[in-house]
Coordinates of C-alpha atoms and ligand atoms in Angstrom, one line a residue:
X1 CA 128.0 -21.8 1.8
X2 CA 129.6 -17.7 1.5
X3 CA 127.2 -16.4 -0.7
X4 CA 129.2 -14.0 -2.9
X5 CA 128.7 -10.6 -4.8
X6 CA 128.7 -10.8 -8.9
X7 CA 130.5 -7.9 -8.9
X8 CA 132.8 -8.4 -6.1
X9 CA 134.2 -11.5 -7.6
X10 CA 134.3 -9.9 -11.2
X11 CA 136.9 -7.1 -9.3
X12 CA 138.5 -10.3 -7.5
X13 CA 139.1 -12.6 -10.5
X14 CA 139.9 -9.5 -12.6
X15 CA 142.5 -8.8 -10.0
X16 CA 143.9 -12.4 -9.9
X17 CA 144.6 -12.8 -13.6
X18 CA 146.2 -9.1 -13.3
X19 CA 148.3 -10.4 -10.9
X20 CA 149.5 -13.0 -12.9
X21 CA 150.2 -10.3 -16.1
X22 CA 147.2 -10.7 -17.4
X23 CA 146.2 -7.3 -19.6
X24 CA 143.4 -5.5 -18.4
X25 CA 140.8 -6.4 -21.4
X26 CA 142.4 -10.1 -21.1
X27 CA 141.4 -10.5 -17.6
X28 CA 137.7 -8.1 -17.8
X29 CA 136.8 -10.9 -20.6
X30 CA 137.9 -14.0 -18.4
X31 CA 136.2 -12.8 -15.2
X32 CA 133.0 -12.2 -17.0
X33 CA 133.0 -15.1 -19.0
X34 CA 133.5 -17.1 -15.5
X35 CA 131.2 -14.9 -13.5
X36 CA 128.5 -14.8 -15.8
X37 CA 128.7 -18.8 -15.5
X38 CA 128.2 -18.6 -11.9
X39 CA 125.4 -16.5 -12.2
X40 CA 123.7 -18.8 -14.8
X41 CA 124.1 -21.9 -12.1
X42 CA 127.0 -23.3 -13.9
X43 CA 129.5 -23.6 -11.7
X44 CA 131.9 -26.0 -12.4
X45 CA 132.6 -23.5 -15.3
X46 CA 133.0 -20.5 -12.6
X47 CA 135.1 -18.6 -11.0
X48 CA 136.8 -22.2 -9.7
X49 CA 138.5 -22.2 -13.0
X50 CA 140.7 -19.5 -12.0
X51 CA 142.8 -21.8 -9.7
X52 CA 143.4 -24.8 -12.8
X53 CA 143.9 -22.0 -15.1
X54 CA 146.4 -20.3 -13.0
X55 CA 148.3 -24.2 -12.7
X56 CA 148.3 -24.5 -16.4
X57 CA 150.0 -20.6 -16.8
X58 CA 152.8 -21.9 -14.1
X59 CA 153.1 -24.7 -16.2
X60 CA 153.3 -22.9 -19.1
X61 CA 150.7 -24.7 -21.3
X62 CA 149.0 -21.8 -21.0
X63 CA 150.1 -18.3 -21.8
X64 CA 148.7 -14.9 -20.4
X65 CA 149.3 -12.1 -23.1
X66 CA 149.0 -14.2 -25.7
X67 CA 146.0 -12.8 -28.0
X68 CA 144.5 -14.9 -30.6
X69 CA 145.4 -14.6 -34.2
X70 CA 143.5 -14.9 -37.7
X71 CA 146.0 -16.8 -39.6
X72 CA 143.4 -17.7 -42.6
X73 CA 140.7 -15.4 -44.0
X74 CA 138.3 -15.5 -46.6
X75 CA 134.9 -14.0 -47.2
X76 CA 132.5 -15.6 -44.9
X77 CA 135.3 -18.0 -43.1
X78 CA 138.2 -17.7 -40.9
X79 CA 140.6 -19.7 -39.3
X80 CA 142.2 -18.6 -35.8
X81 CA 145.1 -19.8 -34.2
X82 CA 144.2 -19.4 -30.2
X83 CA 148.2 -18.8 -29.2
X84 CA 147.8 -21.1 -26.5
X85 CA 145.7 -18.1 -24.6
X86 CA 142.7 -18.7 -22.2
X87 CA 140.5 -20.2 -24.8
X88 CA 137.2 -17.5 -23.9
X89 CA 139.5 -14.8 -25.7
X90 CA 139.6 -16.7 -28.8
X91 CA 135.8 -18.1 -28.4
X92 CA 134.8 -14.3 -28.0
X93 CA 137.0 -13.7 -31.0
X94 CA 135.4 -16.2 -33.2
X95 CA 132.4 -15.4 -32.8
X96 CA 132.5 -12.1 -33.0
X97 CA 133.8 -12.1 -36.9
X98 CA 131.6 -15.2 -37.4
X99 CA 128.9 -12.4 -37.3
X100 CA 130.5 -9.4 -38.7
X101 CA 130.9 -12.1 -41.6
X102 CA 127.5 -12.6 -41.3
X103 CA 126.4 -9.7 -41.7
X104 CA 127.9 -9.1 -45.3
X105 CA 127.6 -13.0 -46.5
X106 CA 124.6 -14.1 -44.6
X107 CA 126.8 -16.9 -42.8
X108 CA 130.2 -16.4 -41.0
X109 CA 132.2 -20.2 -40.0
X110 CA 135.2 -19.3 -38.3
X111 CA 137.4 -22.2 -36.7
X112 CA 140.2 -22.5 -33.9
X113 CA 143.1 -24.4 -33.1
X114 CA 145.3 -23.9 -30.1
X115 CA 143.2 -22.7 -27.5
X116 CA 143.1 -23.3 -24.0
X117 CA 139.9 -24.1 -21.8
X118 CA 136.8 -22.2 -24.1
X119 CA 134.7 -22.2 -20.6
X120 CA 130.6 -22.4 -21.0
X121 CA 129.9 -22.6 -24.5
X122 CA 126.3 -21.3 -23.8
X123 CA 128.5 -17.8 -24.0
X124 CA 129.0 -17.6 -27.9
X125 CA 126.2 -18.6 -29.7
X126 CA 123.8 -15.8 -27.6
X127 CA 126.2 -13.3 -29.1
X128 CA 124.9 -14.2 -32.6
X129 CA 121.1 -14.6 -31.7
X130 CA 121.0 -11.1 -29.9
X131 CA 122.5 -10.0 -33.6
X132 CA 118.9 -11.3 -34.8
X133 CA 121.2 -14.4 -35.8
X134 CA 121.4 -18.0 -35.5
X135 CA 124.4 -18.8 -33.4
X136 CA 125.8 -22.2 -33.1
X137 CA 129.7 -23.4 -31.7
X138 CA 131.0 -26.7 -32.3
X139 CA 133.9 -27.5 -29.5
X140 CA 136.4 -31.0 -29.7
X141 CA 137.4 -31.8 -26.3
X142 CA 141.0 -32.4 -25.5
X143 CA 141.1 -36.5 -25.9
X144 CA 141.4 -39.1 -22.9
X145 CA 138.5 -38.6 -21.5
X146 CA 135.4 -40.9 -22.9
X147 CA 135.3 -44.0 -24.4
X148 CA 133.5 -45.1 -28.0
X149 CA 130.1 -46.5 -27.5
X150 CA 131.1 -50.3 -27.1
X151 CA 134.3 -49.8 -26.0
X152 CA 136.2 -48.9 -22.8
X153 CA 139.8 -46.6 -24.1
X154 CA 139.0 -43.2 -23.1
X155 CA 140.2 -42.0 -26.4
X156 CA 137.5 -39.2 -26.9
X157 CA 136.4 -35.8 -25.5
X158 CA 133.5 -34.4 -23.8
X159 CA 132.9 -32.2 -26.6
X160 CA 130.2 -29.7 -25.9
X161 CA 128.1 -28.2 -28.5
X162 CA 125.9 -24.7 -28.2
X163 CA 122.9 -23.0 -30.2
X164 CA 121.2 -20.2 -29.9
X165 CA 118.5 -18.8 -31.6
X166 CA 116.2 -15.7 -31.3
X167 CA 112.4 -15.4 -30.3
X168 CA 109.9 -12.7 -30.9
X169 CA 109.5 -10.8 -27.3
X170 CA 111.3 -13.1 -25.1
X171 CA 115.2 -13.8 -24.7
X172 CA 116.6 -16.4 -27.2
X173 CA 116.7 -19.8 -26.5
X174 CA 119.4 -21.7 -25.7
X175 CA 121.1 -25.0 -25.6
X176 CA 124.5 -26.1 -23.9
X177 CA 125.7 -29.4 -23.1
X178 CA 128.9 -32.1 -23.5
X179 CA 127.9 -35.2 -25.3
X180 CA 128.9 -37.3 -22.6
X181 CA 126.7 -37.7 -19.6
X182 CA 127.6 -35.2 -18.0
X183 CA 130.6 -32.3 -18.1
X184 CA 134.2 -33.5 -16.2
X185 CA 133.8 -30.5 -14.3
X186 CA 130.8 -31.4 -12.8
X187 CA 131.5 -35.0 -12.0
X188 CA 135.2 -33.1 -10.3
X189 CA 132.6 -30.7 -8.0
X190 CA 131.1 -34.1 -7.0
X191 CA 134.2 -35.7 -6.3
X192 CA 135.6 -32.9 -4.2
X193 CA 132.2 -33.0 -2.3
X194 CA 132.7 -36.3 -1.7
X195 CA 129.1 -37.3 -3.3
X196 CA 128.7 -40.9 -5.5
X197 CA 127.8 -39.8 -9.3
X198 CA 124.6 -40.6 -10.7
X199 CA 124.8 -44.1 -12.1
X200 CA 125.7 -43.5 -15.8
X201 CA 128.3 -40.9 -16.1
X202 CA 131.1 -42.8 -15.7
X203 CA 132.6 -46.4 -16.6
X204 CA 135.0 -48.5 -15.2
X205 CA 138.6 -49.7 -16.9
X206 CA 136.4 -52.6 -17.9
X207 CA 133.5 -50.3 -19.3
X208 CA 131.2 -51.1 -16.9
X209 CA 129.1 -48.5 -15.2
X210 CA 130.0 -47.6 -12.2
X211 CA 129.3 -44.5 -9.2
X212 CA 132.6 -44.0 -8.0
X213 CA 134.7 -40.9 -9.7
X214 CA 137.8 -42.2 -9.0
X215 CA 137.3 -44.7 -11.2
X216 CA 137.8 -42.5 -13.5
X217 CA 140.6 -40.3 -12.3
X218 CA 142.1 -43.0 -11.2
X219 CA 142.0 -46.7 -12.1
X220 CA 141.7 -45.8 -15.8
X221 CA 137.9 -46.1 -16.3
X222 CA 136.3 -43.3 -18.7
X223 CA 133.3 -41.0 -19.2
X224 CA 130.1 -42.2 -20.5
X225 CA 128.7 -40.5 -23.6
X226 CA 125.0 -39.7 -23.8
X227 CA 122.4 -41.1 -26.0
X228 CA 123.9 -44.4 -26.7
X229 CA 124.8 -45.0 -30.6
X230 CA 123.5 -41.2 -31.3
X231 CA 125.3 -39.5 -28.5
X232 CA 128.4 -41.0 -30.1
X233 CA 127.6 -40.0 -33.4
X234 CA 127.3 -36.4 -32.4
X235 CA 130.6 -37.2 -30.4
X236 CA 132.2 -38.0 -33.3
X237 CA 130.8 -35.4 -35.4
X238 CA 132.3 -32.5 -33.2
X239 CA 135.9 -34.2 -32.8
X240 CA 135.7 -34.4 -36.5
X241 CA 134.6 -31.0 -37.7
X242 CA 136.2 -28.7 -34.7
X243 CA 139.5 -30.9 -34.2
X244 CA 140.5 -31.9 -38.3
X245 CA 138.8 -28.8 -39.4
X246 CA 140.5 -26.5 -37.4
X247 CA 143.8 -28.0 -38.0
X248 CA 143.8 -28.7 -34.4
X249 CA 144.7 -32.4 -34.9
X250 CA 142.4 -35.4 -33.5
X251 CA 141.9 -37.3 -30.7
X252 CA 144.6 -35.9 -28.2
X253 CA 147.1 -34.8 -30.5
X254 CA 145.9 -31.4 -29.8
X255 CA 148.3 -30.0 -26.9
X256 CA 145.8 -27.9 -26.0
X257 CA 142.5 -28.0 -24.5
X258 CA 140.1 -27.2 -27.2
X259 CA 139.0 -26.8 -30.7
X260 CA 136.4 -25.2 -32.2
X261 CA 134.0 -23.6 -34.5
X262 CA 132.2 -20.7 -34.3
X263 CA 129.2 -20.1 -36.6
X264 CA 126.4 -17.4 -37.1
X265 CA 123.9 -17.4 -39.6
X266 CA 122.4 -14.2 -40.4
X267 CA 118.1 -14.9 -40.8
X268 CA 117.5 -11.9 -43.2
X269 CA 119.9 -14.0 -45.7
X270 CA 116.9 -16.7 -46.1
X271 CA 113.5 -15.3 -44.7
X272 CA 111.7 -12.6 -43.3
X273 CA 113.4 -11.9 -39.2
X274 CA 110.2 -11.1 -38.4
X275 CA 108.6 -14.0 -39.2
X276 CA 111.2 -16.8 -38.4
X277 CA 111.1 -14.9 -34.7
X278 CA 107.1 -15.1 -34.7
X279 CA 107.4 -19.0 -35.7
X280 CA 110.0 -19.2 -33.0
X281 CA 107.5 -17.8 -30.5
X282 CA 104.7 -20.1 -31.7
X283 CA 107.1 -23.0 -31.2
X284 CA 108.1 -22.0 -27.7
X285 CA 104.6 -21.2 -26.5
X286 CA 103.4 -24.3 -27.9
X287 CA 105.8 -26.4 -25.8
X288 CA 105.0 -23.9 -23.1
X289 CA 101.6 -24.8 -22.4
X290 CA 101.8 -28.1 -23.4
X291 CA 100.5 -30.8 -21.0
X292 CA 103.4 -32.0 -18.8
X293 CA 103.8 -35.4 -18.2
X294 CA 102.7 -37.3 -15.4
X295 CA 104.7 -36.2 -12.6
X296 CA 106.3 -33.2 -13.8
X297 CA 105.6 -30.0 -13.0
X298 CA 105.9 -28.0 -16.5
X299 CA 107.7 -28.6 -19.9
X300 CA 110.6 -26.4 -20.3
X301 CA 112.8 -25.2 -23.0
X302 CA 116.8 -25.0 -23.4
X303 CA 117.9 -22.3 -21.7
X304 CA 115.2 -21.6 -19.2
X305 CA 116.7 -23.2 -16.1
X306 CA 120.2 -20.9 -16.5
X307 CA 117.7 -17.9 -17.3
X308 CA 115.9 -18.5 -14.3
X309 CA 119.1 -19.1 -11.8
X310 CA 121.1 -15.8 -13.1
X311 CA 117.7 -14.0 -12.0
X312 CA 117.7 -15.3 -8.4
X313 CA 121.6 -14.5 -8.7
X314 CA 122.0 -11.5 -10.1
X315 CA 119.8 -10.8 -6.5
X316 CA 120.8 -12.8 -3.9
X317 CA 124.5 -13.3 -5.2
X318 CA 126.4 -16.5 -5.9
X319 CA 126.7 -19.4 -3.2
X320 CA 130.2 -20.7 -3.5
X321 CA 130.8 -23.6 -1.3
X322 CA 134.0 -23.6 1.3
X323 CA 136.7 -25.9 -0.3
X324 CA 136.2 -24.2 -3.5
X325 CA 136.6 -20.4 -1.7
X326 CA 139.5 -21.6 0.1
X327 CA 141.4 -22.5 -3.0
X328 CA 140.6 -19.4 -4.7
X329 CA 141.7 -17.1 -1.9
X330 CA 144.9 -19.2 -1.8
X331 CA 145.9 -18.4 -5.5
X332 CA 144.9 -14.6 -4.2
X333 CA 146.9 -15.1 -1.1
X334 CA 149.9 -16.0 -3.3
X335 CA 149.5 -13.6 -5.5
X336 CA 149.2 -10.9 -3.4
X337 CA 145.7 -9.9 -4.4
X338 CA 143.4 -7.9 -1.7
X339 CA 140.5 -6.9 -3.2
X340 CA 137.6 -5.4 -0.9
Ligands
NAD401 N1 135.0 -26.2 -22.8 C1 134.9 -27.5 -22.6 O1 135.9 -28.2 -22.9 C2 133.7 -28.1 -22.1 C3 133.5 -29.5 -22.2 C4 132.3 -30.0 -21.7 C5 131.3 -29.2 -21.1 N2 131.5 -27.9 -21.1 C6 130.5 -27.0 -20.4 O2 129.9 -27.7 -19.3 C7 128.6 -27.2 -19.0 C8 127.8 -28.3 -18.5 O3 127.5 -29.3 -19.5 P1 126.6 -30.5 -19.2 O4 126.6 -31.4 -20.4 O5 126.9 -31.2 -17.9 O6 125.2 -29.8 -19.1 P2 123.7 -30.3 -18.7 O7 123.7 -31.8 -18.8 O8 123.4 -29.7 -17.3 O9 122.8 -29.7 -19.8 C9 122.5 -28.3 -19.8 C10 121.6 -28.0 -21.0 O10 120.3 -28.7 -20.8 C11 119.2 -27.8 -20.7 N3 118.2 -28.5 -19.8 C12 118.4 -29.0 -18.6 N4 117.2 -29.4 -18.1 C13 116.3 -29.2 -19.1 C14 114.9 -29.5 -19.2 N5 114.2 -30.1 -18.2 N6 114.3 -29.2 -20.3 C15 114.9 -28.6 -21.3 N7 116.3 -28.3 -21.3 C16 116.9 -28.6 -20.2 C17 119.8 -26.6 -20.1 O11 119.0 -25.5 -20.3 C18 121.2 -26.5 -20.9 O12 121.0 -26.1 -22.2 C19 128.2 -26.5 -20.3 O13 128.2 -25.1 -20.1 C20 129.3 -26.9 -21.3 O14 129.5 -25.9 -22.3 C21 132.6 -27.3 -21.5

């Protein structure tokens, strides 16, 4: 594995979405945003994006210059049309008047339609809770992927969700995850490794469990979601809120790759800060030093194992493995892009 420089692959992927007429801010925001995943251990949602994202421009489903747009505004809500831009622009976006909404109305909801690939939702909500706010972001997945508990029609997304929220003397915590087992982007960095999944994560065109990836991407099998019937119900919940809310459409209607909702709730606006962060700490250091179970080590919380990774990172750089390096120095290659 090339272990990589943070910063050398911000220049790099900086210089690749330049190359392809990306603005300046445009691409600073998508090279961080992709980066920063790296460096917090999730890398199906790093720098690799660059070369699907750069397909999709060619393509034209997505567009490069394309900032997003509030086309609905009220007090403490919004509603913002993503142009068909790299979704991370429009997530950044969102969020950020979600808070300045916040700040005056004590909650900020602000929703998105037509938005490319959002990235690692984990991203947004820490925004709000570094505000002193509560920071949550709903996202419906484009459709086609997982099937309805019971069934076997991959008619649903992986829809993600994200909170954050913020803890007296310690960074906030954090949660990130897809509701089905696990994200497609991890299951495609299996694939292209050539590794059998976990048993669980994916189902057959029958709907039975099986190991084998292609299954999926192939033979018309789907994703599992998590949690059995209350996995689903969360499933639904998101497709629901961020794709009908939005406007975005359901199910894969949407010709883009996400919908969303941003939201920050501002703490001042219903207790003391400095008591909801000091029961915050309580709670954490409760679960803390809590007794592990029987063969485990320690009891974590949401968020610690990304905090932990972007430490050892942000020192000993990012490990990238040789298939994936290759295909981003093609795009470079192709783009002309030297970057030392
Ligand atoms: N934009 C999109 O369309 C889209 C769609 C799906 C997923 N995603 C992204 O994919 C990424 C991976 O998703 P995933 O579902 O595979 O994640 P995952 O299953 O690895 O879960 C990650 C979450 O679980 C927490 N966690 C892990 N082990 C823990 C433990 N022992 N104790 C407590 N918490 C623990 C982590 O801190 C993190 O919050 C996420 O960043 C998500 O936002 C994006």
């Amino acid at each position: 594995l090339p272990i990589k420089d943070p910063e050398y692959l911000q220049r790099l992927t900086e210089a690749i979405l330049e190359a392809a007429g990306a603005s300046k801010d445009e691409a600073a925001i998508v090279a961080d945003h992709l980066v920063t995943s790296n460096l917090y251990g999730v890398d199906s949602h790093g720098v690799i994006r660059i070369v699907e994202y750069l397909q999709l421009i060619e393509k034209g489903e997505m567009k490069l210059g394309s900032p997003p747009e509030v086309v609905r505004n009220f007090k403490a809500t919004a509603n913002l049309d993503g142009r068909s831009g790299i979704g991370q622009l429009a997530a950044k976006k969102a969020m950020e008047i979600a808070i300045e909404k916040a700040s005056e109305y004590g909650t900020g909801t602000v929703t998105i339609f037509n938005s490319g690939h959002i990235g690692r939702l984990g991203a947004y909500p820490v925004l709000a809770a570094q505000r002193d706010m509560v920071g949550i972001f709903y996202v419906k997945g484009k459709g086609g992927d997982a099937s309805p508990m019971g069934g076997r029609k991959a008619l649903l997304g992986t829809s993600p969700m994200s909170y954050a929220i913020p803890v007296q003397d310690s960074p906030p915590i954090f949660s990130d995850f897809a509701t089905t087992v696990s994200a497609e982007g991890k299951i495609r960095v299996m694939k292209s490794k050539g590794l059998p999944l976990p048993e669980g994560w994916v189902l057959d065109s029958k709907g039975k469990p099986s190991r084998d990836p292609d299954d999926f991407y192939k033979r018309g099998g789907s994703l599992a979601l998590f949690g059995g019937h209350k996995g689903y119900a969360l499933n639904l919940f998101l497709e629901g809120v961020a794709g009908a809310l939005s406007g975005a459409g359901v199910l894969d209607e949407i010709p883009s790759a996400n919908a969303a909702i941003a939201q920050a709730i501002n703490i001042e606006f219903f207790t003391d800060l400095a008591k909801f962060k000091k029961n915050m700490k309580h709670l954490v250091d409760e679960i803390r030093s809590s007794l592990p179970a029987e063969g485990s080590s320690e009891v974590l919380l949401p968020g610690d194992i990304e905090y932990r990774e972007m430490t050892k990172r942000k020192e000993k750089g990012i490990d990238i493995d040789d298939a994936a390096w290759q295909d981003i120095i093609d795009v470079a290659e192709k783009l002309h892009v030297m970057v030392e």
